Tab-separated table of C-alpha atoms and ligand atoms in Angstrom:
chain	number	residue	atom	x	y	z
A	169	MET	CA	-17.273	16.632	-30.968
A	170	ILE	CA	-16.008	14.647	-28.023
A	171	GLN	CA	-18.002	14.399	-24.848
A	172	ILE	CA	-18.063	12.387	-21.682
A	173	VAL	CA	-21.599	11.078	-21.474
A	174	GLU	CA	-21.289	8.839	-18.424
A	175	ALA	CA	-19.035	8.977	-15.388
A	176	HIS	CA	-19.321	6.845	-12.270
A	177	PHE	CA	-17.228	6.321	-9.188
A	178	VAL	CA	-16.188	2.660	-9.032
A	179	THR	CA	-14.007	2.143	-5.993
A	180	SER	CA	-11.096	3.400	-3.927
A	181	ALA	CA	-7.822	1.670	-3.172
A	182	GLN	CA	-4.797	2.302	-1.011
A	183	GLY	CA	-2.286	0.917	-3.431
A	184	VAL	CA	-1.550	-1.666	-6.087
A	185	LYS	CA	-2.641	-4.637	-4.006
A	186	ASP	CA	-6.237	-3.577	-3.416
A	187	SER	CA	-6.714	-1.873	-6.793
A	188	LEU	CA	-9.150	-3.099	-9.425
A	189	PRO	CA	-7.713	-5.713	-11.745
A	190	ASP	CA	-5.877	-4.202	-14.720
A	191	GLY	CA	-8.319	-3.810	-17.578
A	192	VAL	CA	-9.517	-0.865	-19.632
A	193	SER	CA	-7.196	1.999	-20.471
A	194	GLU	CA	-6.546	4.301	-17.550
A	195	VAL	CA	-5.753	7.983	-17.251
A	196	VAL	CA	-4.085	9.044	-14.002
A	197	PHE	CA	-4.273	12.619	-12.760
A	198	LEU	CA	-1.250	13.625	-10.756
A	199	GLY	CA	0.244	16.745	-9.312
A	200	ARG	CA	0.715	18.625	-6.097
A	201	SER	CA	-1.947	18.636	-3.484
A	202	ASN	CA	-4.570	21.325	-4.167
A	203	VAL	CA	-3.515	21.821	-7.816
A	204	GLY	CA	-7.008	20.853	-8.989
A	205	LYS	CA	-6.885	17.137	-9.874
A	206	SER	CA	-10.322	16.250	-8.532
A	207	SER	CA	-11.832	19.463	-9.916
A	208	ILE	CA	-10.653	18.841	-13.469
A	209	ILE	CA	-12.133	15.334	-13.412
A	210	ASN	CA	-15.461	16.880	-12.418
A	211	ALA	CA	-15.142	19.527	-15.130
A	212	PHE	CA	-14.325	16.927	-17.798
A	213	ALA	CA	-17.278	14.788	-16.733
A	214	ASN	CA	-19.458	17.856	-16.204
A	215	LYS	CA	-20.508	16.322	-12.902
A	216	LYS	CA	-20.020	18.314	-9.724
A	217	GLY	CA	-19.017	16.242	-6.722
A	218	LEU	CA	-18.032	13.149	-8.728
A	219	ALA	CA	-14.484	13.407	-7.389
A	220	LYS	CA	-14.327	15.055	-3.981
A	221	SER	CA	-12.529	18.388	-4.096
A	222	SER	CA	-11.718	20.738	-1.262
A	223	ALA	CA	-9.981	24.018	-0.499
A	224	THR	CA	-8.011	22.148	2.157
A	225	PRO	CA	-4.963	20.416	0.660
A	226	GLY	CA	-4.795	16.655	1.161
A	227	LYS	CA	-8.456	15.998	0.393
A	228	THR	CA	-7.876	12.960	-1.800
A	229	ARG	CA	-6.164	10.304	0.274
A	230	LEU	CA	-6.918	7.197	-1.719
A	231	ILE	CA	-6.629	6.081	-5.329
A	232	ASN	CA	-10.113	6.631	-6.757
A	233	PHE	CA	-11.322	4.922	-9.907
A	234	PHE	CA	-14.036	6.286	-12.199
A	235	ASP	CA	-15.590	4.547	-15.194
A	236	ILE	CA	-15.831	6.988	-18.062
A	237	LYS	CA	-17.781	6.726	-21.285
A	238	PHE	CA	-16.772	9.046	-24.131
A	239	MET	CA	-18.878	9.637	-27.214
A	240	LYS	CA	-17.262	10.587	-30.480
A	241	ASP	CA	-19.235	10.656	-33.725
A	242	LYS	CA	-21.984	8.654	-32.020
A	243	GLU	CA	-19.496	5.924	-31.104
A	244	PRO	CA	-18.831	5.019	-27.456
A	245	PHE	CA	-15.316	4.731	-26.003
A	246	MET	CA	-14.689	3.441	-22.506
A	247	CYS	CA	-11.816	4.219	-20.201
A	248	ARG	CA	-11.099	4.822	-16.558
A	249	PHE	CA	-10.008	8.011	-14.824
A	250	VAL	CA	-7.887	7.665	-11.712
A	251	ASP	CA	-7.843	10.471	-9.156
A	252	LEU	CA	-4.707	10.312	-7.022
A	253	PRO	CA	-3.658	11.856	-3.735
A	254	GLY	CA	-1.375	14.856	-4.212
A	255	PHE	CA	2.376	14.802	-4.035
A	256	GLY	CA	4.136	16.884	-1.432
A	257	TYR	CA	1.358	17.354	1.064
A	258	ALA	CA	3.111	18.524	4.225
A	259	LYS	CA	0.479	18.456	6.929
A	260	VAL	CA	0.600	14.765	7.712
A	261	SER	CA	3.096	12.863	9.811
A	262	LYS	CA	6.327	11.889	8.112
A	263	THR	CA	5.583	8.186	8.418
A	264	LEU	CA	2.182	8.566	6.796
A	265	LYS	CA	3.690	10.762	4.098
A	266	ASN	CA	6.360	8.206	3.241
A	267	GLU	CA	3.806	5.437	3.214
A	268	TRP	CA	1.537	7.409	0.874
A	269	GLN	CA	4.303	8.273	-1.526
A	270	LYS	CA	5.383	4.645	-1.569
A	271	HIS	CA	1.843	3.496	-2.390
A	272	LEU	CA	1.669	6.108	-5.125
A	273	THR	CA	5.014	5.381	-6.756
A	274	ASP	CA	4.360	1.616	-6.597
A	275	PHE	CA	1.041	2.212	-8.314
A	276	LEU	CA	2.463	4.466	-11.019
A	277	GLU	CA	5.330	2.090	-11.727
A	278	SER	CA	3.468	-1.186	-11.842
A	279	ARG	CA	-0.017	-0.412	-13.100
A	280	HIS	CA	-0.111	-1.828	-16.637
A	281	SER	CA	-3.421	-0.239	-17.618
A	282	ILE	CA	-2.099	3.332	-17.439
A	283	ARG	CA	-2.089	4.812	-20.954
A	284	VAL	CA	-1.913	8.491	-20.064
A	285	PHE	CA	-0.337	10.416	-17.201
A	286	VAL	CA	-1.931	13.832	-16.866
A	287	GLN	CA	0.387	16.065	-14.864
A	288	LEU	CA	-1.346	19.151	-13.538
A	289	LEU	CA	0.609	22.313	-12.830
A	290	ASP	CA	-0.659	25.487	-11.209
A	291	SER	CA	-0.473	28.103	-13.963
A	292	ARG	CA	0.614	30.703	-11.387
A	293	HIS	CA	3.622	28.594	-10.350
A	294	PRO	CA	4.915	26.734	-13.393
A	295	HIS	CA	8.491	26.296	-12.135
A	296	LEU	CA	8.225	24.508	-8.828
A	297	GLU	CA	11.015	22.075	-8.159
A	298	ILE	CA	8.638	19.366	-6.982
A	299	ASP	CA	6.751	19.509	-10.309
A	300	GLU	CA	9.997	19.275	-12.233
A	301	ASN	CA	10.976	16.258	-10.139
A	302	VAL	CA	7.629	14.610	-10.769
A	303	ASN	CA	7.996	15.319	-14.478
A	304	ASP	CA	11.486	13.739	-14.577
A	305	TYR	CA	10.193	10.786	-12.607
A	306	ILE	CA	7.269	10.131	-14.961
A	307	GLN	CA	9.499	10.563	-18.031
A	308	SER	CA	11.844	7.964	-16.565
A	309	LEU	CA	9.131	5.347	-16.244
A	310	LEU	CA	7.161	6.069	-19.449
A	311	LYS	CA	6.699	2.959	-21.586
A	312	PRO	CA	6.296	3.186	-25.389
A	313	ASP	CA	2.536	2.760	-25.122
A	314	GLN	CA	2.163	5.526	-22.515
A	315	LYS	CA	1.923	9.293	-22.829
A	316	LEU	CA	2.434	12.244	-20.552
A	317	ILE	CA	0.295	15.345	-20.941
A	318	GLN	CA	0.798	18.535	-18.960
A	319	ILE	CA	-2.139	20.766	-18.185
A	320	PHE	CA	-1.944	24.143	-16.457
A	321	THR	CA	-4.782	24.633	-13.973
A	322	LYS	CA	-6.489	27.663	-12.423
A	323	ALA	CA	-6.046	29.755	-15.571
A	324	ASP	CA	-8.764	32.083	-14.263
A	325	LYS	CA	-6.212	33.363	-11.752
A	326	LEU	CA	-4.047	34.795	-14.547
A	327	ASN	CA	-4.639	38.029	-16.416
A	328	GLN	CA	-4.336	38.168	-20.198
A	329	LYS	CA	-0.732	39.290	-20.087
A	330	GLU	CA	0.252	36.449	-17.770
A	331	LYS	CA	-1.566	33.926	-19.961
A	332	SER	CA	0.304	35.142	-23.039
A	333	ALA	CA	3.616	34.917	-21.186
A	334	LEU	CA	2.887	31.344	-20.114
A	335	LYS	CA	1.949	30.355	-23.672
A	336	ARG	CA	5.129	31.948	-25.003
A	337	GLU	CA	7.203	30.029	-22.523
A	338	PHE	CA	5.368	26.719	-23.015
A	339	PRO	CA	4.270	26.641	-26.659
A	340	GLY	CA	1.159	24.534	-27.065
A	341	ALA	CA	0.436	24.715	-23.349
A	342	ILE	CA	-3.048	23.622	-22.379
A	343	LEU	CA	-4.543	26.163	-19.980
A	344	VAL	CA	-7.660	25.187	-18.131
A	345	SER	CA	-9.965	26.674	-15.574
A	346	SER	CA	-12.184	24.054	-13.989
A	347	SER	CA	-14.191	26.674	-12.153
A	348	GLN	CA	-14.816	28.872	-15.224
A	349	LYS	CA	-14.946	25.873	-17.583
A	350	THR	CA	-12.453	27.381	-20.000
A	351	GLY	CA	-10.055	25.204	-21.996
A	352	ILE	CA	-11.907	22.082	-20.915
A	353	ASN	CA	-13.019	20.997	-24.395
A	354	GLN	CA	-9.592	21.471	-25.908
A	355	ALA	CA	-7.985	19.544	-23.063
A	356	LEU	CA	-10.536	16.767	-23.424
A	357	GLU	CA	-9.828	16.425	-27.163
A	358	THR	CA	-6.095	16.171	-26.510
A	359	LEU	CA	-6.726	13.639	-23.788
A	360	PHE	CA	-9.014	11.545	-25.993
A	361	ASP	CA	-6.449	11.429	-28.808
A	362	SER	CA	-3.819	10.246	-26.334
A	363	ILE	CA	-5.969	7.500	-24.828
A	364	PHE	CA	-7.212	6.264	-28.193
A	365	PRO	CA	-4.364	7.165	-30.585
A	366	ALA	CA	-5.675	5.028	-33.461
A	367	ARG	CA	-8.808	7.152	-33.484
A	368	GLN	CA	-7.054	10.425	-34.119
A	369	SER	CA	-8.849	12.464	-36.755
B	178	GTP	N1	-9.936	29.444	-9.112
B	178	GTP	C1	-9.877	28.142	-9.340
B	178	GTP	N2	-9.880	27.282	-8.315
B	178	GTP	C2	-9.805	25.965	-8.586
B	178	GTP	C3	-9.723	25.461	-9.909
B	178	GTP	N3	-9.633	24.115	-9.849
B	178	GTP	C4	-9.673	23.794	-8.537
B	178	GTP	N4	-9.773	24.896	-7.791
B	178	GTP	C5	-9.861	24.960	-6.314
B	178	GTP	O1	-8.649	24.471	-5.763
B	178	GTP	C6	-8.915	23.736	-4.580
B	178	GTP	C7	-8.337	22.341	-4.706
B	178	GTP	O2	-8.987	21.624	-5.734
B	178	GTP	P1	-8.998	20.042	-5.774
B	178	GTP	O3	-9.606	19.656	-7.073
B	178	GTP	O4	-9.574	19.471	-4.538
B	178	GTP	O5	-7.415	19.756	-5.783
B	178	GTP	P2	-6.661	18.341	-5.720
B	178	GTP	O6	-5.478	18.478	-6.604
B	178	GTP	O7	-7.611	17.240	-6.029
B	178	GTP	O8	-6.181	18.309	-4.199
B	178	GTP	P3	-5.823	17.022	-3.270
B	178	GTP	O9	-6.934	16.036	-3.396
B	178	GTP	O10	-5.704	17.621	-1.930
B	178	GTP	O11	-4.517	16.493	-3.769
B	178	GTP	C8	-10.430	23.753	-4.388
B	178	GTP	O12	-10.757	24.796	-3.518
B	178	GTP	C9	-10.945	24.042	-5.794
B	178	GTP	O13	-12.198	24.694	-5.794
B	178	GTP	C10	-9.738	26.404	-10.985
B	178	GTP	O14	-9.681	26.094	-12.174
B	178	GTP	N5	-9.815	27.717	-10.631
B	179	MG	MG1	-8.153	15.591	-4.956
């Protein structure tokens, strides 16, 4: 079994320049504002309030780094989770929005430590143009040693029929509810195998 046994906030940054030096493998969580990025980090770590979440979109405004310790078969594995501000948050001035997006894209493009991009999609709205654009964008910058994983959030908002339809449309889709804690273990296993590919069982 895979578990996160330790999770600590390290620091926040505005962009590449004031980020921690490149080092351990990093997992970045990206997606639209309010999709559940901070919540899934808390669910993975089983630590409420580790990453600040809020019902008001635009909660996460900085790049937040967390040191994460996994345990698998009594062996420790270290990595870093990175909680990002959301894409497409409308309620800020245009200048601030452009500046944010620039900081974000600079970070995503030049951060060497990123091993896994976790793109979160709202399971109720799997076809939004902005998500498709973000997906194309990440695909275009993926290096051979990087992976992209998609996870559908807020699965508790779907009924059984809607869940089946989503799974039919996206075979192998990972559906997660951070609030109900469903799908979290499966998602964590997939994530672990992507961060540490040599360790795949
Ligand atoms: N029902 C339900 N609500 C969720 C789930 N995950 C997150 N939420 C709620 O969605 C809202 C946004 O969650 P956050 O984790 O703050 O979203 P975020 O993507 O980090 O948002 P920004 O930081 O603004 O980009 C909060 O009210 C959460 O409680 C889930 O699995 N199910
Ligand atoms: Mg957030």
